[in-house]
C-alpha atoms as a printed R data frame, in Angstrom:
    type eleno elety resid chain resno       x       y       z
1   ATOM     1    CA   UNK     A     1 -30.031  13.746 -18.591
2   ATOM     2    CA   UNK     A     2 -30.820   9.843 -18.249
3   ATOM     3    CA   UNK     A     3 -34.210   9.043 -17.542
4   ATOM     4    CA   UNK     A     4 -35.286   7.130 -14.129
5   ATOM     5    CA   UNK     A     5 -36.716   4.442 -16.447
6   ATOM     6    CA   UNK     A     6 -33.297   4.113 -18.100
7   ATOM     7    CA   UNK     A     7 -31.218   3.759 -14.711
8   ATOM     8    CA   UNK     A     8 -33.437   0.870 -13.361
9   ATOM     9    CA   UNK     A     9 -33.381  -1.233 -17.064
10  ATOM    10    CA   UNK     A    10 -29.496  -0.379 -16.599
11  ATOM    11    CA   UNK     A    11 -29.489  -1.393 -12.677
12  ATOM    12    CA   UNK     A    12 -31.729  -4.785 -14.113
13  ATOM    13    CA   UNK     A    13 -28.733  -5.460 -16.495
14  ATOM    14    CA   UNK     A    14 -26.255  -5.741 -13.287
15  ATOM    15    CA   UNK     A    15 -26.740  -9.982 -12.905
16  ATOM    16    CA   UNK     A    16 -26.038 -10.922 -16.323
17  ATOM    17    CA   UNK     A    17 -23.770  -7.644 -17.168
18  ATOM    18    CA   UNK     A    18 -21.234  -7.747 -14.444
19  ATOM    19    CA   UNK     A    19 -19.416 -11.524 -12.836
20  ATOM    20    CA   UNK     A    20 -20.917 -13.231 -10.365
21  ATOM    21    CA   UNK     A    21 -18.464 -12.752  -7.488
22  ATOM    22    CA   UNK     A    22 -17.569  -9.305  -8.861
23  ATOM    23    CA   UNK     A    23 -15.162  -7.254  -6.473
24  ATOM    24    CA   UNK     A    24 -15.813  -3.826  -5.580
25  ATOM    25    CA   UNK     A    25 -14.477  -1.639  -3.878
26  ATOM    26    CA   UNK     A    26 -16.291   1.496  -2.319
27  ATOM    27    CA   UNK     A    27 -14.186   4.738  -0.920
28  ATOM    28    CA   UNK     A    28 -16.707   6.247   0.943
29  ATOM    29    CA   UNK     A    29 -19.609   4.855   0.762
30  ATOM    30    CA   UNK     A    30 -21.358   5.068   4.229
31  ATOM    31    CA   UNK     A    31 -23.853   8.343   3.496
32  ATOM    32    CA   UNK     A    32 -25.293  10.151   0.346
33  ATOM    33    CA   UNK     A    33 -24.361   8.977  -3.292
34  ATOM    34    CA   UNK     A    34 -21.701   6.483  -2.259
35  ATOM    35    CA   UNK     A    35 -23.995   4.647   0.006
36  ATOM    36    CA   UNK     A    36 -27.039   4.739  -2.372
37  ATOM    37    CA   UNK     A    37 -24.717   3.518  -5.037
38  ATOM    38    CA   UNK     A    38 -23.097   0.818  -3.156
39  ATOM    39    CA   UNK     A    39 -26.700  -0.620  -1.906
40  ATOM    40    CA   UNK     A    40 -28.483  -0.978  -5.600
41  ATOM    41    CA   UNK     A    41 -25.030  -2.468  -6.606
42  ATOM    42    CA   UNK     A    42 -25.791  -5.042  -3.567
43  ATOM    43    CA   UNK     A    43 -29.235  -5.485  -4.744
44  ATOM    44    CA   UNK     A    44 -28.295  -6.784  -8.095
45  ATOM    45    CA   UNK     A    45 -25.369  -8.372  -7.936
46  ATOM    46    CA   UNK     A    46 -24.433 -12.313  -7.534
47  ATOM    47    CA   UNK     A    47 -22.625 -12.949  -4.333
48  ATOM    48    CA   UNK     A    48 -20.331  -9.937  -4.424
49  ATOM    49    CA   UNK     A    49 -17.420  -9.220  -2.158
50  ATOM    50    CA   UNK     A    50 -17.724  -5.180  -1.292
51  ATOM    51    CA   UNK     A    51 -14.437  -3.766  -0.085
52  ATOM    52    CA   UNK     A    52 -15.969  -0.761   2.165
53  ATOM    53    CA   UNK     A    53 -12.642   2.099   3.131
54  ATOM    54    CA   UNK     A    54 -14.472   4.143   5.344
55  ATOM    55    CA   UNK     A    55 -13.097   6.262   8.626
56  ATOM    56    CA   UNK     A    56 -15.982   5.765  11.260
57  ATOM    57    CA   UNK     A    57 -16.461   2.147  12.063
58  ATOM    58    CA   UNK     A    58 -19.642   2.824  13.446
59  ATOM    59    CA   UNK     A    59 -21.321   4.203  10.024
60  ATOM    60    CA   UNK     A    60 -18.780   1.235   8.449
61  ATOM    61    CA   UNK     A    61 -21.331  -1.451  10.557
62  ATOM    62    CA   UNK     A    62 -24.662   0.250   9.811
63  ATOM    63    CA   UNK     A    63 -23.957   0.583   5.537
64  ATOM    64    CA   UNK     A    64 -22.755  -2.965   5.692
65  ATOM    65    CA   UNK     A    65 -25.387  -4.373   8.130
66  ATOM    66    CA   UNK     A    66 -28.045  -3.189   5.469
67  ATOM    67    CA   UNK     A    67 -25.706  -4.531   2.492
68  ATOM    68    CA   UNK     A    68 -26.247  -8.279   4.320
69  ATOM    69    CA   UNK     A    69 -30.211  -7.309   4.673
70  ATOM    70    CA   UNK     A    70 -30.369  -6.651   1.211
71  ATOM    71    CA   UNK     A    71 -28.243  -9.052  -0.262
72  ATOM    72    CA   UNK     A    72 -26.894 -12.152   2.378
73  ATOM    73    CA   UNK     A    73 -24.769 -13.753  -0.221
74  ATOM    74    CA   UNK     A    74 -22.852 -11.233  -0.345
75  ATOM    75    CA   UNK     A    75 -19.456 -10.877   1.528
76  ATOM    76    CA   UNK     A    76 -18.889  -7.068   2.889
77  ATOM    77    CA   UNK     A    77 -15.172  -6.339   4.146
78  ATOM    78    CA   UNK     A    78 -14.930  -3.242   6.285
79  ATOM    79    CA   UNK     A    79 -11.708  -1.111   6.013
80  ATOM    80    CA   UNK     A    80 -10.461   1.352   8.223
81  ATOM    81    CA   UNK     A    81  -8.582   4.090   6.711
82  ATOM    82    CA   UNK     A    82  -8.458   7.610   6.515
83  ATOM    83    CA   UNK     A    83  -8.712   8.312   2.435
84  ATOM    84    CA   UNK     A    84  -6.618  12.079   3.134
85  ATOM    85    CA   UNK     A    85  -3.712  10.226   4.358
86  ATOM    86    CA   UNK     A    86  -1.430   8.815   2.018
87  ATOM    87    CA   UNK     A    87   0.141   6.171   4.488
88  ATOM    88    CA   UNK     A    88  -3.272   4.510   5.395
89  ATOM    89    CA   UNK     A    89  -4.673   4.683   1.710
90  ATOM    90    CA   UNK     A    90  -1.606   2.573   0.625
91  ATOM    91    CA   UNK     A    91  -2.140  -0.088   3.430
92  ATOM    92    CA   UNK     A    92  -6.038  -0.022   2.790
93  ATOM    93    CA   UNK     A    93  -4.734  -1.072  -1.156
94  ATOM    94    CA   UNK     A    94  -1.890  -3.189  -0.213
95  ATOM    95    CA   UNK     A    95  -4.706  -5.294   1.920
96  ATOM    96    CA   UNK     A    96  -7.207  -5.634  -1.241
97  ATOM    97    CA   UNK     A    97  -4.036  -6.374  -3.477
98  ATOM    98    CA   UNK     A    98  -3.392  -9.574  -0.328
99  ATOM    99    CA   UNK     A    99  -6.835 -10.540  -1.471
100 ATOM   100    CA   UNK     A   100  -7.685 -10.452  -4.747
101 ATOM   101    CA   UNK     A   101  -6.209 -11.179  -8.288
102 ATOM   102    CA   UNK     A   102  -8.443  -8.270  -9.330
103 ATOM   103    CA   UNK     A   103 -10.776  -5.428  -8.507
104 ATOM   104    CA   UNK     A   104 -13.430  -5.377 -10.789
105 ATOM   105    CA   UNK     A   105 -15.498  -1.844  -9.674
106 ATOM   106    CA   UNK     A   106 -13.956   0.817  -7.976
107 ATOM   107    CA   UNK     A   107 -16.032   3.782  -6.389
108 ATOM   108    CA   UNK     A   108 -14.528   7.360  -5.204
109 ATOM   109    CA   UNK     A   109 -17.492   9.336  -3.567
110 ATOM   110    CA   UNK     A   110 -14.870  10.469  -0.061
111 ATOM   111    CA   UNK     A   111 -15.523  13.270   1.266
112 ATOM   112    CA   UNK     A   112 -15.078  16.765   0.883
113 ATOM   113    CA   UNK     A   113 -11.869  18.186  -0.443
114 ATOM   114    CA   UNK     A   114  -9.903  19.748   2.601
115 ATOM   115    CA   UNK     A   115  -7.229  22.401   1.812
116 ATOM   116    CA   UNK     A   116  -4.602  21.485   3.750
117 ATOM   117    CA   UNK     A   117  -0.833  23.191   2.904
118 ATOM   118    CA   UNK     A   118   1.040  20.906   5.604
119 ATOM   119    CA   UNK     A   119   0.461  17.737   2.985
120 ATOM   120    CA   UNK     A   120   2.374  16.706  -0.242
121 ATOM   121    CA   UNK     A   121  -0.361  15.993  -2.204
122 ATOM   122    CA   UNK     A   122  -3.819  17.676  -2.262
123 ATOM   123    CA   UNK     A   123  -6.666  15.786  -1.169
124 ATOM   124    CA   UNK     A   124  -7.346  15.003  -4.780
125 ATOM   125    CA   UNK     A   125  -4.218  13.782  -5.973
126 ATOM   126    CA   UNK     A   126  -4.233  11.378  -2.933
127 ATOM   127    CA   UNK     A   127  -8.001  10.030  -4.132
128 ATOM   128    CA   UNK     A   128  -6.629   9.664  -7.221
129 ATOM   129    CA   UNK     A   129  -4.085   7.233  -5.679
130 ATOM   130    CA   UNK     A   130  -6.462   4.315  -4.845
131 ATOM   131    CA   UNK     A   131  -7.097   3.322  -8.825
132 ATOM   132    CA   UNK     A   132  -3.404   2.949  -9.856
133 ATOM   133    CA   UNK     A   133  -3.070   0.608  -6.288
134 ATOM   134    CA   UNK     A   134  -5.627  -2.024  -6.503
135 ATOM   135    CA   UNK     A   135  -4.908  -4.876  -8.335
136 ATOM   136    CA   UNK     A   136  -5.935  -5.266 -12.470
137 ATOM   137    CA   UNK     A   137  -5.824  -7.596 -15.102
């Protein structure tokens, strides 16, 4: 296992490791790992722009109020979607695509997995749809 001391020289690396104006964006990032994650990313990083897909706006507004506390120059884009629904995670993607030439982080922390029979895809297969949508080089 990585050491604590060898996450925060990593985390320290973030300004000169990663673009200033990096894109990211965050599927679920409003509680546990996601939202830990996405803060130290904010901490670090030169005037990022933080794509946030989230279903509650209310948890949306809290995360990203904190994001601004922690980092102002940042800009933090709230999107509504519902990550389990194939429709919504397409227009959530096709909105970031409008956007940017490029996503340059992408974090998956949604969720639990839901076993649902009455969908095409499992709730997996539909995470797994958000990398091959964004935009790349």
């Amino acid at each position: 296992m990585v050491s604590l001391k060898e996450v925060v020289a990593s985390n320290a690396q973030i300004p000169s490791a990663l673009p200033k104006r990096l894109v990211a964006v965050f599927a679920g990032a409003t509680s546990g790992i996601g939202e830990a994650t996405l803060k130290t990313l904010v901490k670090y990083s030169t005037e990022p722009r933080i794509y946030l897909f989230a279903r509650n706006p209310a948890l949306a507004a809290r995360v990203i109020a904190k994001c601004r506390q922690i980092n102002p120059s940042g800009d933090y884009i709230f999107v509504k979607v519902d990550l389990s629904l194939v429709r919504e995670t397409d227009i959530a993607c096709e909105y970031v695509k409008s956007r940017e030439k490029l996503v340059n982080l992408l974090f998956l922390s949604a969720g639990e997995i839901k076993f649902d029979r009455a969908r095409k895809l499992p709730y997996p297969d539909r995470i797994m749809a958000v990398p091959s949508a964004l935009p790349r080089r």
